[in-house]
């Protein structure tokens, strides 16, 4: 009989896989960090130190740290220096002018409509009064020529309408003057604030744009899979050898792997007369179904029918189980 191979240590396999993944990541990181040279400037990568961490096994692991440095061309650096100087100058000028806003903002905005109306009245009087005086003389002459005498109702009505038209003209002039005067007063009030706002908008701090760190895509060696495949291959080889010798039963023994850890697709079919479950399953290294018992259940009912091999897995003596 050829004994089955011992299953590899999960901890050792995980540690080895982690190390290989880290090696692959560092290699890809270094390959991706390509220095770039352009007419406007250069981008270079340099290792500037190391970072340390403690892994799951308590060991200190060191990994390199890198710095990406952007260097502008002399022309672009000159433009940047000039822009920064101008922005700084505007910022200082704005700070100097802020003190002038103290008095401006301490007084609420106010506007007098009477001043605008008086200004508009005085300005319009020079034009409207002569115009309506002529209109009045012309209207009187027309009424008299038409036989409408002063003091009559018709005469008084026509003169009243002319007076109302004159009042409406002055009212319209006053309303327009109010709106125009309000806009001018508001502009005067806001002008110092707008000037400082314009100065400060030219001195805003521009955050630097950092280059994205190249991202790695770990696709290294599947060490865990290789170990697993190797183990399965060794198990299949041992089973094939044992099968070539005539099978376990053919060699006069009824000991068979019955450890639940070595099985998959487990499904209970029925219960034997001795109370044990009878299952259909597949071994991890096979792609065909088999039937049998589970060693953990046999150990509870027939402990003498279960033995542990050098590989740490249970065997069951089916001669005793099925007696």
PDB file of C-alpha atoms in Angstrom:
ATOM      1  CA  UNK A   1       0.000   0.000   0.000  1.00  0.00           C
ATOM      2  CA  UNK A   2       1.136   3.507  -0.853  1.00  0.00           C
ATOM      3  CA  UNK A   3       0.302   6.004   1.923  1.00  0.00           C
ATOM      4  CA  UNK A   4      -1.454   9.239   1.005  1.00  0.00           C
ATOM      5  CA  UNK A   5       0.635  12.421   1.096  1.00  0.00           C
ATOM      6  CA  UNK A   6       0.410  14.788   4.043  1.00  0.00           C
ATOM      7  CA  UNK A   7      -1.716  17.852   3.360  1.00  0.00           C
ATOM      8  CA  UNK A   8       0.467  21.021   3.229  1.00  0.00           C
ATOM      9  CA  UNK A   9       0.366  23.589   6.044  1.00  0.00           C
ATOM     10  CA  UNK A  10      -2.263  26.259   5.355  1.00  0.00           C
ATOM     11  CA  UNK A  11      -0.267  28.872   7.316  1.00  0.00           C
ATOM     12  CA  UNK A  12       2.961  28.219   5.428  1.00  0.00           C
ATOM     13  CA  UNK A  13       1.127  28.234   2.088  1.00  0.00           C
ATOM     14  CA  UNK A  14      -0.605  31.565   2.889  1.00  0.00           C
ATOM     15  CA  UNK A  15       2.689  33.149   3.986  1.00  0.00           C
ATOM     16  CA  UNK A  16       4.430  32.069   0.790  1.00  0.00           C
ATOM     17  CA  UNK A  17       1.509  33.295  -1.348  1.00  0.00           C
ATOM     18  CA  UNK A  18       1.516  36.657   0.437  1.00  0.00           C
ATOM     19  CA  UNK A  19       5.231  37.107  -0.206  1.00  0.00           C
ATOM     20  CA  UNK A  20       4.863  36.288  -3.902  1.00  0.00           C
ATOM     21  CA  UNK A  21       1.936  38.720  -4.217  1.00  0.00           C
ATOM     22  CA  UNK A  22       4.013  41.455  -2.591  1.00  0.00           C
ATOM     23  CA  UNK A  23       6.950  40.790  -4.913  1.00  0.00           C
ATOM     24  CA  UNK A  24       4.642  40.986  -7.938  1.00  0.00           C
ATOM     25  CA  UNK A  25       3.057  44.231  -6.708  1.00  0.00           C
ATOM     26  CA  UNK A  26       6.429  45.911  -6.138  1.00  0.00           C
ATOM     27  CA  UNK A  27       7.678  44.804  -9.552  1.00  0.00           C
ATOM     28  CA  UNK A  28       4.599  46.171 -11.302  1.00  0.00           C
ATOM     29  CA  UNK A  29       4.816  49.393  -9.297  1.00  0.00           C
ATOM     30  CA  UNK A  30       8.399  50.009 -10.371  1.00  0.00           C
ATOM     31  CA  UNK A  31       7.646  49.106 -14.002  1.00  0.00           C
ATOM     32  CA  UNK A  32       4.651  51.500 -14.077  1.00  0.00           C
ATOM     33  CA  UNK A  33       6.595  54.466 -12.664  1.00  0.00           C
ATOM     34  CA  UNK A  34       7.974  55.741 -15.988  1.00  0.00           C
ATOM     35  CA  UNK A  35       9.750  59.102 -15.886  1.00  0.00           C
ATOM     36  CA  UNK A  36       8.156  61.589 -18.295  1.00  0.00           C
ATOM     37  CA  UNK A  37       9.863  64.437 -20.189  1.00  0.00           C
ATOM     38  CA  UNK A  38       7.778  67.084 -22.012  1.00  0.00           C
ATOM     39  CA  UNK A  39       8.463  70.583 -23.429  1.00  0.00           C
ATOM     40  CA  UNK A  40       6.579  72.043 -20.468  1.00  0.00           C
ATOM     41  CA  UNK A  41       8.229  70.084 -17.678  1.00  0.00           C
ATOM     42  CA  UNK A  42       9.338  66.699 -16.337  1.00  0.00           C
ATOM     43  CA  UNK A  43       7.890  64.080 -13.995  1.00  0.00           C
ATOM     44  CA  UNK A  44      10.350  61.836 -12.137  1.00  0.00           C
ATOM     45  CA  UNK A  45       9.973  59.070  -9.543  1.00  0.00           C
ATOM     46  CA  UNK A  46      12.516  58.405  -6.801  1.00  0.00           C
ATOM     47  CA  UNK A  47      12.608  56.060  -3.830  1.00  0.00           C
ATOM     48  CA  UNK A  48      12.789  58.279  -0.766  1.00  0.00           C
ATOM     49  CA  UNK A  49      12.438  55.780   2.059  1.00  0.00           C
ATOM     50  CA  UNK A  50      10.768  52.618   3.307  1.00  0.00           C
ATOM     51  CA  UNK A  51       7.611  51.737   5.189  1.00  0.00           C
ATOM     52  CA  UNK A  52       7.419  48.924   7.711  1.00  0.00           C
ATOM     53  CA  UNK A  53       4.531  46.810   8.942  1.00  0.00           C
ATOM     54  CA  UNK A  54       4.103  43.642  10.974  1.00  0.00           C
ATOM     55  CA  UNK A  55       2.497  40.757   9.100  1.00  0.00           C
ATOM     56  CA  UNK A  56       0.135  38.112  10.482  1.00  0.00           C
ATOM     57  CA  UNK A  57       3.111  35.987  11.590  1.00  0.00           C
ATOM     58  CA  UNK A  58       4.590  38.807  13.649  1.00  0.00           C
ATOM     59  CA  UNK A  59       7.428  39.484  11.210  1.00  0.00           C
ATOM     60  CA  UNK A  60       8.416  43.019  10.195  1.00  0.00           C
ATOM     61  CA  UNK A  61       8.119  43.577   6.450  1.00  0.00           C
ATOM     62  CA  UNK A  62       9.672  46.573   4.675  1.00  0.00           C
ATOM     63  CA  UNK A  63       8.346  48.084   1.452  1.00  0.00           C
ATOM     64  CA  UNK A  64       9.791  51.031  -0.499  1.00  0.00           C
ATOM     65  CA  UNK A  65       8.150  54.450  -0.607  1.00  0.00           C
ATOM     66  CA  UNK A  66       8.416  56.736  -3.637  1.00  0.00           C
ATOM     67  CA  UNK A  67       8.087  60.455  -4.361  1.00  0.00           C
ATOM     68  CA  UNK A  68       6.775  61.858  -7.667  1.00  0.00           C
ATOM     69  CA  UNK A  69       8.460  65.196  -8.488  1.00  0.00           C
ATOM     70  CA  UNK A  70       7.157  67.614 -11.149  1.00  0.00           C
ATOM     71  CA  UNK A  71       9.699  70.096 -12.538  1.00  0.00           C
ATOM     72  CA  UNK A  72       8.573  72.885 -14.901  1.00  0.00           C
ATOM     73  CA  UNK A  73      10.639  74.038 -17.867  1.00  0.00           C
ATOM     74  CA  UNK A  74      12.479  77.362 -17.334  1.00  0.00           C
ATOM     75  CA  UNK A  75       9.890  79.215 -19.457  1.00  0.00           C
ATOM     76  CA  UNK A  76       6.913  77.728 -17.636  1.00  0.00           C
ATOM     77  CA  UNK A  77       8.573  78.306 -14.263  1.00  0.00           C
ATOM     78  CA  UNK A  78       9.081  81.959 -15.206  1.00  0.00           C
ATOM     79  CA  UNK A  79       5.404  82.312 -16.119  1.00  0.00           C
ATOM     80  CA  UNK A  80       4.409  80.702 -12.822  1.00  0.00           C
ATOM     81  CA  UNK A  81       6.707  83.004 -10.823  1.00  0.00           C
ATOM     82  CA  UNK A  82       5.309  86.106 -12.554  1.00  0.00           C
ATOM     83  CA  UNK A  83       1.718  84.951 -12.018  1.00  0.00           C
ATOM     84  CA  UNK A  84       2.380  84.278  -8.337  1.00  0.00           C
ATOM     85  CA  UNK A  85       4.012  87.690  -7.890  1.00  0.00           C
ATOM     86  CA  UNK A  86       1.084  89.446  -9.572  1.00  0.00           C
ATOM     87  CA  UNK A  87      -1.460  87.510  -7.537  1.00  0.00           C
ATOM     88  CA  UNK A  88       0.409  88.289  -4.317  1.00  0.00           C
ATOM     89  CA  UNK A  89       0.543  91.994  -5.211  1.00  0.00           C
ATOM     90  CA  UNK A  90      -3.186  92.121  -5.874  1.00  0.00           C
ATOM     91  CA  UNK A  91      -3.840  90.363  -2.589  1.00  0.00           C
ATOM     92  CA  UNK A  92      -1.741  92.894  -0.650  1.00  0.00           C
ATOM     93  CA  UNK A  93      -3.464  95.817  -2.412  1.00  0.00           C
ATOM     94  CA  UNK A  94      -6.874  94.391  -1.535  1.00  0.00           C
ATOM     95  CA  UNK A  95      -5.888  94.049   2.133  1.00  0.00           C
ATOM     96  CA  UNK A  96      -4.758  97.673   2.177  1.00  0.00           C
ATOM     97  CA  UNK A  97      -8.104  98.816   0.760  1.00  0.00           C
ATOM     98  CA  UNK A  98     -10.191  96.775   3.186  1.00  0.00           C
ATOM     99  CA  UNK A  99      -9.762  99.403   5.901  1.00  0.00           C
ATOM    100  CA  UNK A 100     -11.589 101.886   3.675  1.00  0.00           C
ATOM    101  CA  UNK A 101     -14.676  99.680   3.825  1.00  0.00           C
ATOM    102  CA  UNK A 102     -15.071 100.162   7.562  1.00  0.00           C
ATOM    103  CA  UNK A 103     -16.900 103.462   7.196  1.00  0.00           C
ATOM    104  CA  UNK A 104     -18.671 102.286   4.043  1.00  0.00           C
ATOM    105  CA  UNK A 105     -20.172  99.179   5.617  1.00  0.00           C
ATOM    106  CA  UNK A 106     -20.893 100.785   8.982  1.00  0.00           C
ATOM    107  CA  UNK A 107     -23.510 102.980   7.299  1.00  0.00           C
ATOM    108  CA  UNK A 108     -26.577 101.290   5.797  1.00  0.00           C
ATOM    109  CA  UNK A 109     -27.461 102.113   2.227  1.00  0.00           C
ATOM    110  CA  UNK A 110     -29.888 105.040   2.057  1.00  0.00           C
ATOM    111  CA  UNK A 111     -31.563 106.917  -0.757  1.00  0.00           C
ATOM    112  CA  UNK A 112     -33.687 110.069  -0.766  1.00  0.00           C
ATOM    113  CA  UNK A 113     -36.391 110.230  -3.463  1.00  0.00           C
ATOM    114  CA  UNK A 114     -37.031 113.927  -2.794  1.00  0.00           C
ATOM    115  CA  UNK A 115     -33.520 114.849  -3.908  1.00  0.00           C
ATOM    116  CA  UNK A 116     -33.999 113.013  -7.216  1.00  0.00           C
ATOM    117  CA  UNK A 117     -37.442 114.543  -7.709  1.00  0.00           C
ATOM    118  CA  UNK A 118     -36.191 118.073  -7.042  1.00  0.00           C
ATOM    119  CA  UNK A 119     -33.275 117.532  -9.402  1.00  0.00           C
ATOM    120  CA  UNK A 120     -35.588 116.219 -12.105  1.00  0.00           C
ATOM    121  CA  UNK A 121     -38.115 119.040 -11.552  1.00  0.00           C
ATOM    122  CA  UNK A 122     -35.472 121.736 -11.824  1.00  0.00           C
ATOM    123  CA  UNK A 123     -33.999 120.065 -14.900  1.00  0.00           C
ATOM    124  CA  UNK A 124     -37.401 119.567 -16.588  1.00  0.00           C
ATOM    125  CA  UNK A 125     -38.776 122.964 -15.679  1.00  0.00           C
ATOM    126  CA  UNK A 126     -36.469 124.684 -18.134  1.00  0.00           C
ATOM    127  CA  UNK A 127     -37.986 122.611 -20.958  1.00  0.00           C
ATOM    128  CA  UNK A 128     -41.533 121.716 -19.893  1.00  0.00           C
ATOM    129  CA  UNK A 129     -42.676 125.137 -18.613  1.00  0.00           C
ATOM    130  CA  UNK A 130     -41.958 127.006 -21.918  1.00  0.00           C
ATOM    131  CA  UNK A 131     -43.444 124.117 -23.872  1.00  0.00           C
ATOM    132  CA  UNK A 132     -46.713 124.067 -21.915  1.00  0.00           C
ATOM    133  CA  UNK A 133     -46.896 127.905 -21.887  1.00  0.00           C
ATOM    134  CA  UNK A 134     -46.912 127.785 -25.677  1.00  0.00           C
ATOM    135  CA  UNK A 135     -49.491 124.990 -25.607  1.00  0.00           C
ATOM    136  CA  UNK A 136     -51.694 127.105 -23.301  1.00  0.00           C
ATOM    137  CA  UNK A 137     -51.546 130.228 -25.539  1.00  0.00           C
ATOM    138  CA  UNK A 138     -52.230 128.106 -28.603  1.00  0.00           C
ATOM    139  CA  UNK A 139     -55.206 126.407 -26.937  1.00  0.00           C
ATOM    140  CA  UNK A 140     -56.715 129.754 -25.794  1.00  0.00           C
ATOM    141  CA  UNK A 141     -56.473 131.169 -29.310  1.00  0.00           C
ATOM    142  CA  UNK A 142     -58.113 128.071 -30.791  1.00  0.00           C
ATOM    143  CA  UNK A 143     -60.977 128.150 -28.259  1.00  0.00           C
ATOM    144  CA  UNK A 144     -61.718 131.854 -28.800  1.00  0.00           C
ATOM    145  CA  UNK A 145     -61.544 131.438 -32.548  1.00  0.00           C
ATOM    146  CA  UNK A 146     -64.051 128.611 -32.205  1.00  0.00           C
ATOM    147  CA  UNK A 147     -66.419 130.800 -30.198  1.00  0.00           C
ATOM    148  CA  UNK A 148     -65.626 129.267 -26.823  1.00  0.00           C
ATOM    149  CA  UNK A 149     -65.245 132.177 -24.448  1.00  0.00           C
ATOM    150  CA  UNK A 150     -63.233 132.227 -21.178  1.00  0.00           C
ATOM    151  CA  UNK A 151     -65.326 131.381 -18.124  1.00  0.00           C
ATOM    152  CA  UNK A 152     -67.569 128.963 -19.978  1.00  0.00           C
ATOM    153  CA  UNK A 153     -67.742 125.290 -19.017  1.00  0.00           C
ATOM    154  CA  UNK A 154     -66.270 124.145 -22.334  1.00  0.00           C
ATOM    155  CA  UNK A 155     -63.386 126.615 -21.999  1.00  0.00           C
ATOM    156  CA  UNK A 156     -62.615 125.574 -18.405  1.00  0.00           C
ATOM    157  CA  UNK A 157     -62.701 121.834 -19.348  1.00  0.00           C
ATOM    158  CA  UNK A 158     -60.119 122.278 -22.104  1.00  0.00           C
ATOM    159  CA  UNK A 159     -57.810 124.277 -19.841  1.00  0.00           C
ATOM    160  CA  UNK A 160     -58.166 121.648 -17.064  1.00  0.00           C
ATOM    161  CA  UNK A 161     -57.153 118.854 -19.456  1.00  0.00           C
ATOM    162  CA  UNK A 162     -54.054 120.830 -20.487  1.00  0.00           C
ATOM    163  CA  UNK A 163     -53.122 121.353 -16.828  1.00  0.00           C
ATOM    164  CA  UNK A 164     -53.544 117.598 -16.115  1.00  0.00           C
ATOM    165  CA  UNK A 165     -51.327 116.731 -19.083  1.00  0.00           C
ATOM    166  CA  UNK A 166     -48.659 119.044 -17.686  1.00  0.00           C
ATOM    167  CA  UNK A 167     -48.906 117.399 -14.228  1.00  0.00           C
ATOM    168  CA  UNK A 168     -48.668 113.892 -15.782  1.00  0.00           C
ATOM    169  CA  UNK A 169     -45.507 114.913 -17.623  1.00  0.00           C
ATOM    170  CA  UNK A 170     -43.891 116.130 -14.391  1.00  0.00           C
ATOM    171  CA  UNK A 171     -45.025 112.952 -12.576  1.00  0.00           C
ATOM    172  CA  UNK A 172     -43.492 110.687 -15.243  1.00  0.00           C
ATOM    173  CA  UNK A 173     -40.301 112.705 -15.094  1.00  0.00           C
ATOM    174  CA  UNK A 174     -40.164 112.324 -11.291  1.00  0.00           C
ATOM    175  CA  UNK A 175     -40.716 108.545 -11.426  1.00  0.00           C
ATOM    176  CA  UNK A 176     -37.951 108.057 -13.971  1.00  0.00           C
ATOM    177  CA  UNK A 177     -35.629 110.242 -11.934  1.00  0.00           C
ATOM    178  CA  UNK A 178     -36.315 108.156  -8.808  1.00  0.00           C
ATOM    179  CA  UNK A 179     -35.275 104.878 -10.493  1.00  0.00           C
ATOM    180  CA  UNK A 180     -32.238 106.385 -12.173  1.00  0.00           C
ATOM    181  CA  UNK A 181     -31.158 108.114  -8.987  1.00  0.00           C
ATOM    182  CA  UNK A 182     -31.566 104.886  -6.996  1.00  0.00           C
ATOM    183  CA  UNK A 183     -29.382 102.934  -9.421  1.00  0.00           C
ATOM    184  CA  UNK A 184     -26.685 105.588  -9.370  1.00  0.00           C
ATOM    185  CA  UNK A 185     -26.669 105.757  -5.562  1.00  0.00           C
ATOM    186  CA  UNK A 186     -26.467 101.957  -5.255  1.00  0.00           C
ATOM    187  CA  UNK A 187     -23.593 101.807  -7.761  1.00  0.00           C
ATOM    188  CA  UNK A 188     -21.718 104.450  -5.814  1.00  0.00           C
ATOM    189  CA  UNK A 189     -22.271 102.539  -2.560  1.00  0.00           C
ATOM    190  CA  UNK A 190     -21.136  99.182  -3.991  1.00  0.00           C
ATOM    191  CA  UNK A 191     -18.218 100.429  -6.071  1.00  0.00           C
ATOM    192  CA  UNK A 192     -15.514 100.173  -3.328  1.00  0.00           C
ATOM    193  CA  UNK A 193     -16.714  96.667  -2.430  1.00  0.00           C
ATOM    194  CA  UNK A 194     -16.649  95.556  -6.066  1.00  0.00           C
ATOM    195  CA  UNK A 195     -13.131  96.911  -6.530  1.00  0.00           C
ATOM    196  CA  UNK A 196     -11.759  94.947  -3.555  1.00  0.00           C
ATOM    197  CA  UNK A 197     -13.652  91.828  -4.628  1.00  0.00           C
ATOM    198  CA  UNK A 198     -12.067  92.105  -8.065  1.00  0.00           C
ATOM    199  CA  UNK A 199      -8.610  92.448  -6.540  1.00  0.00           C
ATOM    200  CA  UNK A 200      -9.017  89.426  -4.291  1.00  0.00           C
ATOM    201  CA  UNK A 201     -10.373  87.289  -7.123  1.00  0.00           C
ATOM    202  CA  UNK A 202      -7.052  87.690  -8.864  1.00  0.00           C
ATOM    203  CA  UNK A 203      -5.101  86.356  -5.890  1.00  0.00           C
ATOM    204  CA  UNK A 204      -6.861  83.084  -5.198  1.00  0.00           C
ATOM    205  CA  UNK A 205      -4.620  80.252  -4.023  1.00  0.00           C
ATOM    206  CA  UNK A 206      -4.366  77.501  -6.656  1.00  0.00           C
ATOM    207  CA  UNK A 207      -4.068  74.025  -5.172  1.00  0.00           C
ATOM    208  CA  UNK A 208      -1.335  71.939  -6.791  1.00  0.00           C
ATOM    209  CA  UNK A 209      -2.433  69.043  -8.972  1.00  0.00           C
ATOM    210  CA  UNK A 210      -0.736  65.878  -7.781  1.00  0.00           C
ATOM    211  CA  UNK A 211       0.049  63.031 -10.132  1.00  0.00           C
ATOM    212  CA  UNK A 212      -1.947  59.880  -9.453  1.00  0.00           C
ATOM    213  CA  UNK A 213       0.166  57.069  -8.080  1.00  0.00           C
ATOM    214  CA  UNK A 214       0.381  54.232 -10.653  1.00  0.00           C
ATOM    215  CA  UNK A 215      -1.954  51.432  -9.638  1.00  0.00           C
ATOM    216  CA  UNK A 216      -0.796  47.844  -9.673  1.00  0.00           C
ATOM    217  CA  UNK A 217      -2.864  44.846 -10.635  1.00  0.00           C
ATOM    218  CA  UNK A 218      -1.469  41.818  -8.848  1.00  0.00           C
ATOM    219  CA  UNK A 219      -1.621  38.802 -11.107  1.00  0.00           C
ATOM    220  CA  UNK A 220       1.310  36.853  -9.780  1.00  0.00           C
ATOM    221  CA  UNK A 221       1.926  33.172  -9.211  1.00  0.00           C
ATOM    222  CA  UNK A 222      -1.030  31.251  -7.773  1.00  0.00           C
ATOM    223  CA  UNK A 223       1.163  29.506  -5.236  1.00  0.00           C
ATOM    224  CA  UNK A 224      -1.780  28.257  -3.193  1.00  0.00           C
ATOM    225  CA  UNK A 225      -3.355  26.704  -6.258  1.00  0.00           C
ATOM    226  CA  UNK A 226      -0.087  25.085  -7.271  1.00  0.00           C
ATOM    227  CA  UNK A 227       0.341  23.540  -3.811  1.00  0.00           C
ATOM    228  CA  UNK A 228      -3.231  22.305  -3.869  1.00  0.00           C
ATOM    229  CA  UNK A 229      -2.832  20.831  -7.338  1.00  0.00           C
ATOM    230  CA  UNK A 230       0.388  19.150  -6.335  1.00  0.00           C
ATOM    231  CA  UNK A 231      -1.253  17.622  -3.295  1.00  0.00           C
ATOM    232  CA  UNK A 232      -4.228  16.396  -5.328  1.00  0.00           C
ATOM    233  CA  UNK A 233      -1.844  14.957  -7.901  1.00  0.00           C
ATOM    234  CA  UNK A 234       0.045  13.096  -5.199  1.00  0.00           C
ATOM    235  CA  UNK A 235      -3.195  11.756  -3.737  1.00  0.00           C
ATOM    236  CA  UNK A 236      -4.390  10.618  -7.158  1.00  0.00           C
ATOM    237  CA  UNK A 237      -1.035   8.999  -7.791  1.00  0.00           C
ATOM    238  CA  UNK A 238      -1.222   7.098  -4.515  1.00  0.00           C
ATOM    239  CA  UNK A 239      -4.776   6.005  -5.227  1.00  0.00           C
ATOM    240  CA  UNK A 240      -3.859   4.955  -8.741  1.00  0.00           C
ATOM    241  CA  UNK A 241      -1.005   2.874  -7.370  1.00  0.00           C
ATOM    242  CA  UNK A 242      -3.240   1.271  -4.791  1.00  0.00           C
ATOM    243  CA  UNK A 243      -5.859   0.612  -7.477  1.00  0.00           C
ATOM    244  CA  UNK A 244      -3.264  -0.999  -9.685  1.00  0.00           C
ATOM    245  CA  UNK A 245      -2.429  -3.396  -6.855  1.00  0.00           C
ATOM    246  CA  UNK A 246      -5.999  -4.600  -6.845  1.00  0.00           C
ATOM    247  CA  UNK A 247      -7.791  -2.050  -4.663  1.00  0.00           C
ATOM    248  CA  UNK A 248      -8.081  -1.893  -0.961  1.00  0.00           C
ATOM    249  CA  UNK A 249     -10.575  -4.690  -0.645  1.00  0.00           C
ATOM    250  CA  UNK A 250      -8.686  -6.839  -3.101  1.00  0.00           C
ATOM    251  CA  UNK A 251      -5.616  -6.625  -0.910  1.00  0.00           C
ATOM    252  CA  UNK A 252      -7.491  -8.145   1.971  1.00  0.00           C
ATOM    253  CA  UNK A 253      -8.213  -4.912   3.793  1.00  0.00           C
ATOM    254  CA  UNK A 254     -11.433  -2.994   4.182  1.00  0.00           C
ATOM    255  CA  UNK A 255      -9.855   0.302   5.374  1.00  0.00           C
ATOM    256  CA  UNK A 256     -11.008   3.226   3.242  1.00  0.00           C
ATOM    257  CA  UNK A 257     -10.695   7.004   3.463  1.00  0.00           C
ATOM    258  CA  UNK A 258     -13.843   8.137   5.223  1.00  0.00           C
ATOM    259  CA  UNK A 259     -12.787  11.524   6.570  1.00  0.00           C
ATOM    260  CA  UNK A 260     -15.409  14.204   5.900  1.00  0.00           C
ATOM    261  CA  UNK A 261     -12.606  16.717   5.272  1.00  0.00           C
ATOM    262  CA  UNK A 262     -11.616  14.843   2.118  1.00  0.00           C
ATOM    263  CA  UNK A 263     -15.117  14.806   0.654  1.00  0.00           C
ATOM    264  CA  UNK A 264     -17.399  17.196  -1.183  1.00  0.00           C
ATOM    265  CA  UNK A 265     -20.913  17.166  -2.667  1.00  0.00           C
ATOM    266  CA  UNK A 266     -22.021  15.128   0.371  1.00  0.00           C
ATOM    267  CA  UNK A 267     -25.641  13.951   0.308  1.00  0.00           C
ATOM    268  CA  UNK A 268     -27.321  11.510   2.742  1.00  0.00           C
ATOM    269  CA  UNK A 269     -29.090   8.595   1.054  1.00  0.00           C
ATOM    270  CA  UNK A 270     -30.405   6.454   3.909  1.00  0.00           C
ATOM    271  CA  UNK A 271     -29.742   5.130   7.407  1.00  0.00           C
ATOM    272  CA  UNK A 272     -28.175   1.702   8.020  1.00  0.00           C
ATOM    273  CA  UNK A 273     -29.578  -0.800  10.520  1.00  0.00           C
ATOM    274  CA  UNK A 274     -26.792   0.094  12.981  1.00  0.00           C
ATOM    275  CA  UNK A 275     -27.879   3.776  12.901  1.00  0.00           C
ATOM    276  CA  UNK A 276     -25.077   5.081  10.665  1.00  0.00           C
ATOM    277  CA  UNK A 277     -25.867   7.355   7.743  1.00  0.00           C
ATOM    278  CA  UNK A 278     -25.097   6.156   4.236  1.00  0.00           C
ATOM    279  CA  UNK A 279     -23.953   8.983   1.936  1.00  0.00           C
ATOM    280  CA  UNK A 280     -23.087   9.706  -1.665  1.00  0.00           C
ATOM    281  CA  UNK A 281     -20.054  11.984  -2.126  1.00  0.00           C
ATOM    282  CA  UNK A 282     -16.989  12.825  -4.137  1.00  0.00           C
ATOM    283  CA  UNK A 283     -13.392  12.794  -2.988  1.00  0.00           C
ATOM    284  CA  UNK A 284     -11.592  16.120  -3.429  1.00  0.00           C
ATOM    285  CA  UNK A 285      -9.260  14.581  -6.014  1.00  0.00           C
ATOM    286  CA  UNK A 286     -11.945  12.759  -8.016  1.00  0.00           C
ATOM    287  CA  UNK A 287     -14.753  13.777 -10.302  1.00  0.00           C
ATOM    288  CA  UNK A 288     -16.979  10.740  -9.745  1.00  0.00           C
ATOM    289  CA  UNK A 289     -19.475   9.848  -7.047  1.00  0.00           C
ATOM    290  CA  UNK A 290     -18.876   7.226  -4.362  1.00  0.00           C
ATOM    291  CA  UNK A 291     -20.961   5.893  -1.475  1.00  0.00           C
ATOM    292  CA  UNK A 292     -20.074   5.224   2.143  1.00  0.00           C
ATOM    293  CA  UNK A 293     -20.130   6.419   5.726  1.00  0.00           C
ATOM    294  CA  UNK A 294     -18.585   9.368   7.548  1.00  0.00           C
ATOM    295  CA  UNK A 295     -15.803   8.613  10.048  1.00  0.00           C
ATOM    296  CA  UNK A 296     -17.004  11.220  12.554  1.00  0.00           C
ATOM    297  CA  UNK A 297     -20.359   9.384  12.838  1.00  0.00           C
ATOM    298  CA  UNK A 298     -18.703   5.934  12.979  1.00  0.00           C
ATOM    299  CA  UNK A 299     -16.417   7.093  15.810  1.00  0.00           C
ATOM    300  CA  UNK A 300     -19.476   7.831  17.973  1.00  0.00           C
ATOM    301  CA  UNK A 301     -21.045   4.379  17.462  1.00  0.00           C
ATOM    302  CA  UNK A 302     -18.102   2.094  16.582  1.00  0.00           C
ATOM    303  CA  UNK A 303     -14.897   3.809  17.702  1.00  0.00           C
ATOM    304  CA  UNK A 304     -12.832   0.669  17.104  1.00  0.00           C
ATOM    305  CA  UNK A 305     -13.759   0.744  13.417  1.00  0.00           C
ATOM    306  CA  UNK A 306     -11.954   4.095  12.938  1.00  0.00           C
ATOM    307  CA  UNK A 307      -8.198   4.594  12.690  1.00  0.00           C
ATOM    308  CA  UNK A 308      -6.080   7.652  11.917  1.00  0.00           C
ATOM    309  CA  UNK A 309      -3.376   7.416   9.260  1.00  0.00           C
ATOM    310  CA  UNK A 310       0.045   9.067   9.297  1.00  0.00           C
ATOM    311  CA  UNK A 311      -1.440  11.851   7.159  1.00  0.00           C
ATOM    312  CA  UNK A 312      -3.889  12.803   9.929  1.00  0.00           C
ATOM    313  CA  UNK A 313      -7.031  11.630   8.094  1.00  0.00           C
ATOM    314  CA  UNK A 314      -9.525   8.990   9.262  1.00  0.00           C
ATOM    315  CA  UNK A 315      -9.923   5.522   7.777  1.00  0.00           C
ATOM    316  CA  UNK A 316     -12.911   3.289   8.426  1.00  0.00           C
ATOM    317  CA  UNK A 317     -12.902  -0.514   8.547  1.00  0.00           C
ATOM    318  CA  UNK A 318     -15.939  -1.242   6.417  1.00  0.00           C
ATOM    319  CA  UNK A 319     -15.686  -4.914   7.387  1.00  0.00           C
ATOM    320  CA  UNK A 320     -16.706  -3.976  10.919  1.00  0.00           C
ATOM    321  CA  UNK A 321     -19.176  -1.293   9.857  1.00  0.00           C
ATOM    322  CA  UNK A 322     -21.099  -3.553   7.470  1.00  0.00           C
ATOM    323  CA  UNK A 323     -20.830  -6.785   9.549  1.00  0.00           C
TER     324      UNK A 323
END
